[in-house]
Amino acid sequence: MSQDSYIQLKSVSKKYSRGGEDLIVLDQLDLNIPDGDYAALMGPSGSGKTTILNLVGGLDVPDSGTVTVAETEVSSIPTRQLPAWRARHVGFVFQSFNLLPVLTAHENVMLPLQLTPLSAAERKKQADFALEIVGLSDRAGHRPSQLSGGQEQRVAIARAIATDPDVIIADEPTGDLDRNSADEILELLNRLNEELGKTILMVTHDPAAASNARRILKLDKGHLVSDEINRQASGQTQGEA
Amino acid sequence: MNFPVRLAFRHVFSNKTRNGLTILAITIAVFLLCFLLAVVRGIDAGVRSASSTRLVTQSAVSLFVTLPMSYRPKIDAQEAVTVASEFRWFGGYYQDPSNFFPQFAVNKDRFVDMYVKDFEIIEGPNGITGPGARDAVKKAFATEKRAAIIGMGLRDDEKYNFQIGDTVPIIPAIYQRADGGAWDYVIVGIFKPLKARIPDKIMYFRSDYLNDSIESGEAFGEVAAGVYYVNIDQGSQAEMIATSIDQDFLNGPQRTQTVTEAAFASFFVSAIGNLPLFLGTVGGAVLFSIFFSVVNAMLIAGRQRLKEAGILQALGFPPITSCLLLIIEGLAVALIGGALGLALAISTQDLVVLNFGDSIRNYEIDSGLILLAIGTSSVLGITAGLCAGIPFLRYRPTEALRSLG
Ligand SMILES: Nc1ncnc2c1ncn2[C@@H]1O[C@H](COP(=O)(O)OP(=O)(O)O)[C@@H](O)[C@H]1O
Ligand SMILES: [Mg+2]
């Protein structure tokens, strides 16, 4: 595998059958994202963006082709072992935050740490640290219903990075937020990429959001129609990756 | 507390209304289960404590047709019969109809010998107690025509407070007196039951007092024996003796049907509508419907967990986590309900005995029932949790995250 392809989709096809009819979502798609990159994936609704994220995150498997993340061929991991792989390598951030409402912010961040071999004290330390990174240490004991949307998403990001995964997958992370909150989240993602070296793959409709990424991918009808380096963003951190 | 348990408990307490109602339903079901089973076992204990060395000879026609007095010598003459006595239902009450206890007219010479194993005479005339009391009571019962022997409950209950030597008026329900008054009985003996079948509020008096009064016109009714209780030798063939007795009376004047006391007791129980079966059915039906309401509550909980299941799987939890969470939740709800039901059953135990003690002897929520209640609740909770949880084993996280995300 080439050194600089951290996330690699090779000739990936994915179709869904709906009411007897096959819907081809991805058609022999190739995609390469280097280690430490921050890529924004854009495209019209229904073009297969979420499908790509699910394949990269090991939530779904392709019909054909291979998906490789950090030198592991995800598409050939047995279904039963996929959850454990996800726990170690991927952090998910969703549009609608997806915190568990019955747990506090701190407990939500603790969730993925339950799957690690860390001691209880180490887990707590990791969770504290993750909340500190997103600037919400003072809200640790709050339930999601007691937080603003922006704060909820920051907790979700803390949860995604708590186990220190290689890859952050974000599906329209600012889609449900106002401009100010969205900018805070984008700022946070920039820091995760630049300071912590996380490889980020983010789906977004928002050009302002995309302009934060180093690379902008455009998808249409299951095909990659454009793959450009974003000079504006990558210029700021030249030579970092 | 480790994570799945903590999360499951958060769910238990985050759906207060639904889970509260489910817990209430289980509380009532477990209480009823304990109550009904304790009642059934109380009745059962009575049947089982009936002697196998005692027969009951009754009319072949019906329990309510009485046998003549002349039968006793013939029954007594049977080989292997040690002692026989007539037993006749009197059905009176003391002062007020609510003060009801059973009274039986029995043979003045035979009765005391008949119940040696069934009760201990604890008090006789002139303050006699201890081993000598039985003979003293036997003598007094044979001497005083109005003599009565009572269970200690009639002495100890303040409502009655019958003591040796007291003359006790019993108002008749069947055998009215010509003077319109009560029957007077003189207490000559007090016993303590040794068998669950025998209540401690009961009175035995002499059949000749009843029959002679009827014959002389002092009272109304018919001179008769009722049924006969027949003690037989230990180790003799009860069936054969029963057949032999019935053969003797094949040509009348009344044909008989002789059964063991145990069979008679269970017949008596079934005569009031086969109570154990009825109560068992009620308990089963309650449990069955509660089971479905618990399953239903858990299925609703399961549907509310679709998104959570998707999130947990995205975070790397295996699909079985959501199933486990629902099982723990079901178990917690069921055990809370079960514990409350059990607590209710145990705390009302004395109340039940106080109010129904005469009809339900041996009512007790014992360790067996407690285990059964906990076991039933556990099975209920786990099964309901499984019903809701199993679909999650094959659940695809992408579906949940897409449809709800
Ligand atoms: N499980 C599924 N069953 C059937 N069709 C699906 C399923 N998942 C996605 N699709 C369809 O595949 C297409 C691509 O979906 P998706 O990857 O979510 O698009 P995007 O995220 O770019 O909006 C859409 O038309 C969607 O309706
Ligand atoms: Mg999408």
mmCIF file of C-alpha atoms and ligand atoms in Angstrom, chain A residues 16 18 23 25 44-51, chain B residues 402, ligand 1:
data_model
loop_
_atom_site.group_PDB
_atom_site.id
_atom_site.type_symbol
_atom_site.label_atom_id
_atom_site.label_comp_id
_atom_site.label_asym_id
_atom_site.label_seq_id
_atom_site.Cartn_x
_atom_site.Cartn_y
_atom_site.Cartn_z
ATOM 1 C CA TYR A 16 -28.992 -1.086 -2.517
ATOM 2 C CA ARG A 18 -35.247 -1.147 -3.098
ATOM 3 C CA LEU A 23 -29.881 1.389 -6.880
ATOM 4 C CA VAL A 25 -24.829 4.193 -5.103
ATOM 5 C CA PRO A 44 -25.673 16.589 -3.741
ATOM 6 C CA SER A 45 -27.988 14.772 -1.438
ATOM 7 C CA GLY A 46 -28.176 11.079 -2.218
ATOM 8 C CA SER A 47 -24.849 11.010 -4.027
ATOM 9 C CA GLY A 48 -23.402 8.415 -1.655
ATOM 10 C CA LYS A 49 -21.433 10.514 0.832
ATOM 11 C CA THR A 50 -22.760 8.809 3.954
ATOM 12 C CA THR A 51 -22.317 5.460 2.261
ATOM 13 C CA ARG B 402 -29.750 6.784 8.761
HETATM 14 N N1 LIG C 1 -30.085 0.912 3.466
HETATM 15 C C1 LIG C 1 -30.461 1.497 2.312
HETATM 16 N N2 LIG C 1 -31.409 0.911 1.564
HETATM 17 C C2 LIG C 1 -31.779 1.465 0.396
HETATM 18 N N3 LIG C 1 -31.290 2.589 -0.089
HETATM 19 C C3 LIG C 1 -30.331 3.232 0.617
HETATM 20 C C4 LIG C 1 -29.876 2.705 1.851
HETATM 21 N N4 LIG C 1 -28.917 3.538 2.301
HETATM 22 C C5 LIG C 1 -28.800 4.520 1.397
HETATM 23 N N5 LIG C 1 -29.648 4.345 0.387
HETATM 24 C C6 LIG C 1 -29.746 5.196 -0.777
HETATM 25 O O1 LIG C 1 -28.468 5.350 -1.333
HETATM 26 C C7 LIG C 1 -28.293 6.654 -1.809
HETATM 27 C C8 LIG C 1 -27.071 7.276 -1.207
HETATM 28 O O2 LIG C 1 -27.295 7.482 0.165
HETATM 29 P P1 LIG C 1 -26.277 8.297 1.069
HETATM 30 O O3 LIG C 1 -24.947 7.666 1.001
HETATM 31 O O4 LIG C 1 -26.893 8.433 2.388
HETATM 32 O O5 LIG C 1 -26.268 9.705 0.347
HETATM 33 P P2 LIG C 1 -25.786 11.119 0.898
HETATM 34 O O6 LIG C 1 -25.192 10.911 2.235
HETATM 35 O O7 LIG C 1 -24.794 11.583 -0.116
HETATM 36 O O8 LIG C 1 -26.985 11.977 0.934
HETATM 37 C C9 LIG C 1 -29.561 7.416 -1.496
HETATM 38 O O9 LIG C 1 -30.369 7.442 -2.656
HETATM 39 C C10 LIG C 1 -30.187 6.597 -0.430
HETATM 40 O O10 LIG C 1 -31.595 6.722 -0.490
#
